[in-house]
XYZ file of C-alpha atoms in Angstrom:
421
model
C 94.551 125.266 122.300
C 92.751 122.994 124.246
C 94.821 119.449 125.381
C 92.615 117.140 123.474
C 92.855 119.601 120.760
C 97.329 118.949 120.683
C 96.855 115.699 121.306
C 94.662 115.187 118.119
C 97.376 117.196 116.264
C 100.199 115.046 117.869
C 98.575 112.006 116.573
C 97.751 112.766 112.986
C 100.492 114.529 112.104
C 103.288 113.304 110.137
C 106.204 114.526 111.585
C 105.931 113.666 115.053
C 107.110 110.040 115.089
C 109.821 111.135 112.803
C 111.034 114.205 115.083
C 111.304 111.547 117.943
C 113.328 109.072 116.033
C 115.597 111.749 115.320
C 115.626 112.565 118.984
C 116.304 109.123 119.888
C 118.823 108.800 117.451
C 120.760 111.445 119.291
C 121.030 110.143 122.571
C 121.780 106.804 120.936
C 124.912 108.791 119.595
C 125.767 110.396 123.245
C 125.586 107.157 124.890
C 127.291 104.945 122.490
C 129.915 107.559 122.251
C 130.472 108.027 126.380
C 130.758 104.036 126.329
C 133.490 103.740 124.018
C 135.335 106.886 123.635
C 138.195 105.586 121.928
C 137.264 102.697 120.292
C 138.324 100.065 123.180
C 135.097 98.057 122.539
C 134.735 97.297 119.629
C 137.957 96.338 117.372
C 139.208 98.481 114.783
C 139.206 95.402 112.142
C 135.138 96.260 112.576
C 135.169 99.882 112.738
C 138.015 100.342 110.210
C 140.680 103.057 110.641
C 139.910 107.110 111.064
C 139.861 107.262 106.794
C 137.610 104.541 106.592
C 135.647 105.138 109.227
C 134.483 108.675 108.110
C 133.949 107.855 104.351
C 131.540 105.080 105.393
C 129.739 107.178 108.129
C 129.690 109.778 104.544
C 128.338 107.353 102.806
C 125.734 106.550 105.173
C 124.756 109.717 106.025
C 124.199 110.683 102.366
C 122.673 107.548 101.702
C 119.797 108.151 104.399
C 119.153 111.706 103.306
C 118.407 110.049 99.785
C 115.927 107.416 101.728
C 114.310 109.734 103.202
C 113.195 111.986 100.526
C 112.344 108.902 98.832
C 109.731 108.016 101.127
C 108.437 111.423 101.865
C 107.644 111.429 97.911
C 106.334 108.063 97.791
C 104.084 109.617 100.481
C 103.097 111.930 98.432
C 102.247 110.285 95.396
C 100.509 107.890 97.182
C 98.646 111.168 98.838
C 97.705 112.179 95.273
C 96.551 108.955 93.571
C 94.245 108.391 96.565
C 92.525 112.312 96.179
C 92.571 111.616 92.360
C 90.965 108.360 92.743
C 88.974 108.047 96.062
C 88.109 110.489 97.995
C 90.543 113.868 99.099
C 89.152 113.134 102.751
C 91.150 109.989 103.120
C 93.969 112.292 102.780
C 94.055 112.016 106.670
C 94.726 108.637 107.237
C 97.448 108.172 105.236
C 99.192 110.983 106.748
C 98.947 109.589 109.511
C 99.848 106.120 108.429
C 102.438 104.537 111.263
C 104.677 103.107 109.494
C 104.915 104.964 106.968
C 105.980 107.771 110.104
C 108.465 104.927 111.351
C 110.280 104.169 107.693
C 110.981 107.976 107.858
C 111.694 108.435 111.352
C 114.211 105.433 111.191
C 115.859 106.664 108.112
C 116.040 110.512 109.329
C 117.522 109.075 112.923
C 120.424 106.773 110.838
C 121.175 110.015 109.591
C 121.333 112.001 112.415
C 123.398 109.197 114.370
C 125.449 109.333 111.358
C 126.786 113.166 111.108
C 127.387 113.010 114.949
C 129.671 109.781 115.147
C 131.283 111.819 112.590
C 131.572 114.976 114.389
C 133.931 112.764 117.218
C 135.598 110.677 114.262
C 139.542 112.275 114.211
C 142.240 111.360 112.167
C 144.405 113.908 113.602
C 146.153 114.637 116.817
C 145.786 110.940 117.325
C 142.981 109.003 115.617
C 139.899 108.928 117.426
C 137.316 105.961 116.381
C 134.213 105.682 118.993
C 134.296 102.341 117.585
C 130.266 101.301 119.056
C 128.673 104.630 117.539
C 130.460 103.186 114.044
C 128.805 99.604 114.588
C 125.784 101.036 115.660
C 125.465 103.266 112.906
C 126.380 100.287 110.702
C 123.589 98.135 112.438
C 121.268 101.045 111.785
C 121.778 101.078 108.156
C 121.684 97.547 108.012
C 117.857 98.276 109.088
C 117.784 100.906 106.878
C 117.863 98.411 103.843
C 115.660 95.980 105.243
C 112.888 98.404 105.823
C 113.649 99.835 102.206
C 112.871 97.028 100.907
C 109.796 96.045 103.194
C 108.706 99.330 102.818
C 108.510 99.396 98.694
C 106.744 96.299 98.712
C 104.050 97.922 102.113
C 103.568 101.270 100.031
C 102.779 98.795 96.878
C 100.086 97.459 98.688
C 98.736 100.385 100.191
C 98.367 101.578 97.093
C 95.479 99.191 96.350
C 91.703 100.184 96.885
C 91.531 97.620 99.513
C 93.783 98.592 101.782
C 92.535 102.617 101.882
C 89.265 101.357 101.859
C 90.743 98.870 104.936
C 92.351 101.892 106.747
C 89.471 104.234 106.728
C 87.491 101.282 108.097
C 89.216 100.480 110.724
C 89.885 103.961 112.299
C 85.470 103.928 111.602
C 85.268 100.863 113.785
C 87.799 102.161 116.252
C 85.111 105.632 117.217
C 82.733 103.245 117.164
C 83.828 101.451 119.693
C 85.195 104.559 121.455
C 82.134 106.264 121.409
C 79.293 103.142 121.776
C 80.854 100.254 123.379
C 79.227 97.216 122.953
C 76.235 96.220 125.319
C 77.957 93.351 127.919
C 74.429 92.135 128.203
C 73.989 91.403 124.633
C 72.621 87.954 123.616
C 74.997 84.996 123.627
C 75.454 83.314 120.439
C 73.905 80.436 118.825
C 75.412 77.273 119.262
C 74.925 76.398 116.248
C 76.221 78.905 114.317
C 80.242 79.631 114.189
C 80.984 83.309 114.155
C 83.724 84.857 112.476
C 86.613 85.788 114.252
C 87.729 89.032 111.908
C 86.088 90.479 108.887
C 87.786 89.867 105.713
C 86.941 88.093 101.994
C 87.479 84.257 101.972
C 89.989 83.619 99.487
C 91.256 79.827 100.572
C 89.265 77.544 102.357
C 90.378 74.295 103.650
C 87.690 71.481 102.294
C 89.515 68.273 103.367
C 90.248 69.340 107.268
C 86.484 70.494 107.892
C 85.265 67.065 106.143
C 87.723 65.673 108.702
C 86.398 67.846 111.717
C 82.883 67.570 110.731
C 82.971 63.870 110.598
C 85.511 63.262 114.082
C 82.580 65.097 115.589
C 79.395 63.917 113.953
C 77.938 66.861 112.160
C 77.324 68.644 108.895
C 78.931 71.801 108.278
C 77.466 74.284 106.106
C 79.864 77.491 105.067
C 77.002 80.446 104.718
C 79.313 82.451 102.552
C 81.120 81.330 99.131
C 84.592 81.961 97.872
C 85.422 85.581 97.046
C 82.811 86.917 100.068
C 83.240 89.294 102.419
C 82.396 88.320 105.898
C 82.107 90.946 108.700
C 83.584 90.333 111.958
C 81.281 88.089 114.247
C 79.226 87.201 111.293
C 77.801 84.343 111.194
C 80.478 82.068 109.238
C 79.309 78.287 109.579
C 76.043 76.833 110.415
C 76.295 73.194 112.627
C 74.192 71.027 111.252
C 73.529 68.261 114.441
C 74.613 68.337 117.958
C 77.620 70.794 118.432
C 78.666 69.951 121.187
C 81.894 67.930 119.947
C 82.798 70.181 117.319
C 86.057 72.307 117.324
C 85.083 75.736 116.905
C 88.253 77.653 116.794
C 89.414 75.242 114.398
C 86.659 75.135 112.240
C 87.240 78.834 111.828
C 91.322 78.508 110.937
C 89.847 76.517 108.567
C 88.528 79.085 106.742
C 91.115 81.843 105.521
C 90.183 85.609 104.778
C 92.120 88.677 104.011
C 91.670 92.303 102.726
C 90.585 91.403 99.272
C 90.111 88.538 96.502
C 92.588 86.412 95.173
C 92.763 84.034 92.403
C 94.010 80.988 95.124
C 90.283 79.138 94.569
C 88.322 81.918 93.136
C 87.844 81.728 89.867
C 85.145 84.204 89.333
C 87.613 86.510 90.982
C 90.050 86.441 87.569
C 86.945 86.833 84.901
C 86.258 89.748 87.151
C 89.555 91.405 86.781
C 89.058 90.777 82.919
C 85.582 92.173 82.434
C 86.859 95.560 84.756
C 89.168 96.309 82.310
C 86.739 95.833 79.690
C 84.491 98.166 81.201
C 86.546 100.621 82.318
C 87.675 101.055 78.811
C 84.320 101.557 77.869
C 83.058 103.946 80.522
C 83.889 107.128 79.331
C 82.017 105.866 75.895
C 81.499 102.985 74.079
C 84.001 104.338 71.309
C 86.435 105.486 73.922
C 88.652 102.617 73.475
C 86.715 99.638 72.204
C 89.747 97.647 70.999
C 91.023 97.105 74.625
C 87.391 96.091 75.640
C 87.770 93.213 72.245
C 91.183 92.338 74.085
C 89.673 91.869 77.401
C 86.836 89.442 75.992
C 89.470 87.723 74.105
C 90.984 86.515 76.993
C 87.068 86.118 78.997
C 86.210 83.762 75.581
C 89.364 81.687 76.127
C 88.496 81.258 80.100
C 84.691 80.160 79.261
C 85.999 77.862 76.607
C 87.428 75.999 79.391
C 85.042 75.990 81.758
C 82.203 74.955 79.308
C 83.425 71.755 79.217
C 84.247 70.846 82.390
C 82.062 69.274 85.570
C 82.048 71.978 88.150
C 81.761 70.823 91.840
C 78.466 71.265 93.201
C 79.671 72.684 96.678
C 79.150 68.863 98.473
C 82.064 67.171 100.133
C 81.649 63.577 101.585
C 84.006 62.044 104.230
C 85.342 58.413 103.131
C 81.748 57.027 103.584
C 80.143 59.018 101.440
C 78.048 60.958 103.868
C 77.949 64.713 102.961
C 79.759 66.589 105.849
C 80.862 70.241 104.193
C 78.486 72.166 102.257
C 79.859 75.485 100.484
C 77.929 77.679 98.110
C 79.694 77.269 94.435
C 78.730 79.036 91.733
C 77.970 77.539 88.250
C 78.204 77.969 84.794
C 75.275 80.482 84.837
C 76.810 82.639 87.018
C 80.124 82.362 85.559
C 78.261 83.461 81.980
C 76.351 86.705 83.801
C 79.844 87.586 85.202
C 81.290 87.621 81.631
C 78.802 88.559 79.639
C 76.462 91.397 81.394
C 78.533 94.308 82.382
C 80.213 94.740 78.699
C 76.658 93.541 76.805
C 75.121 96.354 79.045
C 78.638 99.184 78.628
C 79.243 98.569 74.863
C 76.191 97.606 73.334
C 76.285 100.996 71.846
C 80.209 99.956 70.046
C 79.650 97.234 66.963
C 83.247 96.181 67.390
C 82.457 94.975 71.088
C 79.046 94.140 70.078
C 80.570 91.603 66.979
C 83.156 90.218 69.035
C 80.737 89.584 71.976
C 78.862 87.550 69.293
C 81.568 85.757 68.108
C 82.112 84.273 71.602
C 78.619 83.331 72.707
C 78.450 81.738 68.965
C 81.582 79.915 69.765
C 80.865 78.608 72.691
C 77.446 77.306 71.732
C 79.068 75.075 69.253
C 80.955 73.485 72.092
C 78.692 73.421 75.169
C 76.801 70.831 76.362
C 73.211 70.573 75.857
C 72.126 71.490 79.688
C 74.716 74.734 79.660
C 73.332 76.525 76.106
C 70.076 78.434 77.636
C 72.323 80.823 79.451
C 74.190 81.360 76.135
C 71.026 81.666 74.106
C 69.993 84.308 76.510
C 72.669 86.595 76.539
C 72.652 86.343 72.892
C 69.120 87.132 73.016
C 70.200 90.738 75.209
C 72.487 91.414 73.215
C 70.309 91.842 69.903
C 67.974 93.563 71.809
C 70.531 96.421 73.424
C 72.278 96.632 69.926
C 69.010 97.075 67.985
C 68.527 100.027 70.326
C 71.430 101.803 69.919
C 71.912 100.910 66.513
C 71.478 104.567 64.325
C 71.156 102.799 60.669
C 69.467 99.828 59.386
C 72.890 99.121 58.032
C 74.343 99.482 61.699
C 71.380 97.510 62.586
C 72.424 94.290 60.192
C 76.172 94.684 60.416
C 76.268 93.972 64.616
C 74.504 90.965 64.136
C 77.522 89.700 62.464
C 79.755 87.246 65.164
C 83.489 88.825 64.295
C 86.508 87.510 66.368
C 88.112 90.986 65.885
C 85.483 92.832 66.579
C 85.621 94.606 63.311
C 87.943 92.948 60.581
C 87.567 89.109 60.554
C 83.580 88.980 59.881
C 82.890 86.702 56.329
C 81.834 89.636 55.223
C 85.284 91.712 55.132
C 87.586 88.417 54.311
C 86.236 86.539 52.149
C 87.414 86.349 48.180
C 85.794 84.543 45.458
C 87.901 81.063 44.340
């Protein structure tokens, strides 16, 4: 086996940052031991007596064991949801996942500098307390629980598409640079333009300090990317719109937060698209796999447009105290908040009346309430949708029942409620 060949093995395996924890753990336990013997360090109000001493140690000993085969199988779940739903080859990186190797090395170590302090622990003959190796061990599993609780909350995120998608990423952009380092002779920048300092989706942005920046030093700012984006690293990330000379770059950035995904902080669009996901996923096996779910899901997408109808919507202008424009940010509108609702689930259960109905019943809805400049996206949509559920529809009786608006999809239509006087 060559050396680069162990090295690669050392690196990506799991057990190797464990293994030296554990080894670490043990000379921890000779040298706390060989400094105090007999417990003249530390007092035995800390350490406790010989009986106390070695039920704790017990306890903690035990109590590791159980961490650590609670990790290894939340390693091991989260192994299995990510073949089941990405991709087996990302198996990889998450075996190789560093802290995930630390939370077990740390808890397998506690335990190993646990059973030894208790190996020198004697009640008899004269008690013998090595009264550091207790507090240490105590310190340790002190740690222990804080990284238990750290670590349930890492794994949680890890579990989310973002972050294996993130991972896989950056180990990408890490042989990329190992293997083609970027040219040093490359060209320089434009002054105009701000680049941005690490990839990531804009989910807050901080309107009020760039107005303030923008106007200290004379200029417009214009964001090139819009709430809920995804900017790559050194991407262009704000266009200077006069002389830049004056204007604070690095702060003009910090002004401008991203992370690994969405949030619902200023996006909006980012919580209608959670909604319509579930919608569709519930419809992507079929449109009769479970259609009452998808109804459910544009429930709660009719209640969020009903709001929105109504109200102004900033056009993506902000003007400093004199009312000259100094931040412009691309916003989306009411059109694009309607093709987000409407188009995935018109286009994934067009085929389902009960989705069809109750997508009917919302456009018809909220026509009766929007304003006269924000009904032609309505109209169209409703337009779509009669044509995709004429298509699919296998009866003329199917064909005249979808055009019905129903708030339940199937079961609140005039036509199934209503009794003569």
């Amino acid at each position: 086996m060559s050396w680069f060949h162990l090295k690669h093995d050392l690196k990506t395996s799991l057990w190797v940052v464990p293994l030296l924890f554990m080894v670490a753990a043990a000379g921890l336990n000779l040298l706390t031991v060989q400094l105090d013997p007999r417990g003249e360090l530390v007092p035995q109000s800390i350490s406790g007596d010989a009986s106390a001493a070695s039920q704790m140690l017990y306890l903690i000993a035990f109590s590791m064991l159980t961490l650590t085969g609670l990790v290894l199988s939340l390693v091991v779940v989260v192994v299995q949801l990510a073949m089941g739903s990405f991709s087996p080859r990302i198996v990889r990186q998450i075996l190789q996942d560093r802290p995930s190797q630390c939370a077990i090395g740390l808890f397998a170590g506690t335990f190993i500098h646990a059973i030894l302090t208790m190996r020198v622990v004697r009640s008899d003959r004269g008690p013998v307390v090595p009264g550091l190796a207790v507090l240490v061990t105590i310190g340790l599993g002190m740690a222990c629980m804080i990284t238990l609780v750290w670590y349930i909350n890492y794994i949680g995120q890890s579990l989310r598409a973002a972050a294996l998608v993130g991972w896989v990423a950056k180990d990408t952009i890490r042989s990329l640079d190992r293997n083609y380092p970027p040219d040093p002779d490359a060209e320089t920048d434009d002054p105009q333009v701000i680049p941005a300092p690490r990839g990531g989706v804009i989910f807050a942005i901080d309107h009020d300090r760039l107005v303030q920046l923008a106007r200290r030093a004379g200029v417009r700012l214009e964001l090139l990317w819009s709430t809920g984006d995804y900017v790559p690293e050194g991407g262009d990330l704000v266009r200077i719109h006069g002389d830049p000379a004056g204007v604070a770059r690095s702060a003009v950035a910090r002004c401008i937060n991203v992370g690994p995904e969405r949030t619902l902080n200023q996006d909006v669009a980012y919580g209608l698209r959670m909604l319509v996901d579930i919608g569709a996923r519930t419809l992507s096996a079929g449109p009769f796999e479970d259609p009452t779910t998808a109804v459910q899901a544009i429930d709660r997408i009719h209640e969020v447009l009903r709001r929105i109808v109504q109200r102004p919507l900033h056009d993506g202008r902000y003007l400093d105290d004199d009312g000259e424009v100094r931040l412009v940010v691309p916003t989306i509108q009411w059109p694009g908040y309607v093709r987000i609702a409407f188009d995935e689930l018109r286009q994934a259960g067009a085929a389902s009346p009960q989705v069809v109905r109750r997508l009917r019943a919302a456009l018809d809805d909220l026509l009766t309430i929007a304003p006269e400049d924000r009904r032609p996206p309505l109209v169209q949509q409703l337009e779509l949708l009669d044509q995709l559920s004429q298509r699919d529809a296998q009866t003329g009786f199917d064909a005249e029942a979808v055009k019905v608006p129903d708030r339940s999809g199937i079961g609140s239509a005039d036509e199934l409620t209503r009794t003569d006087p």
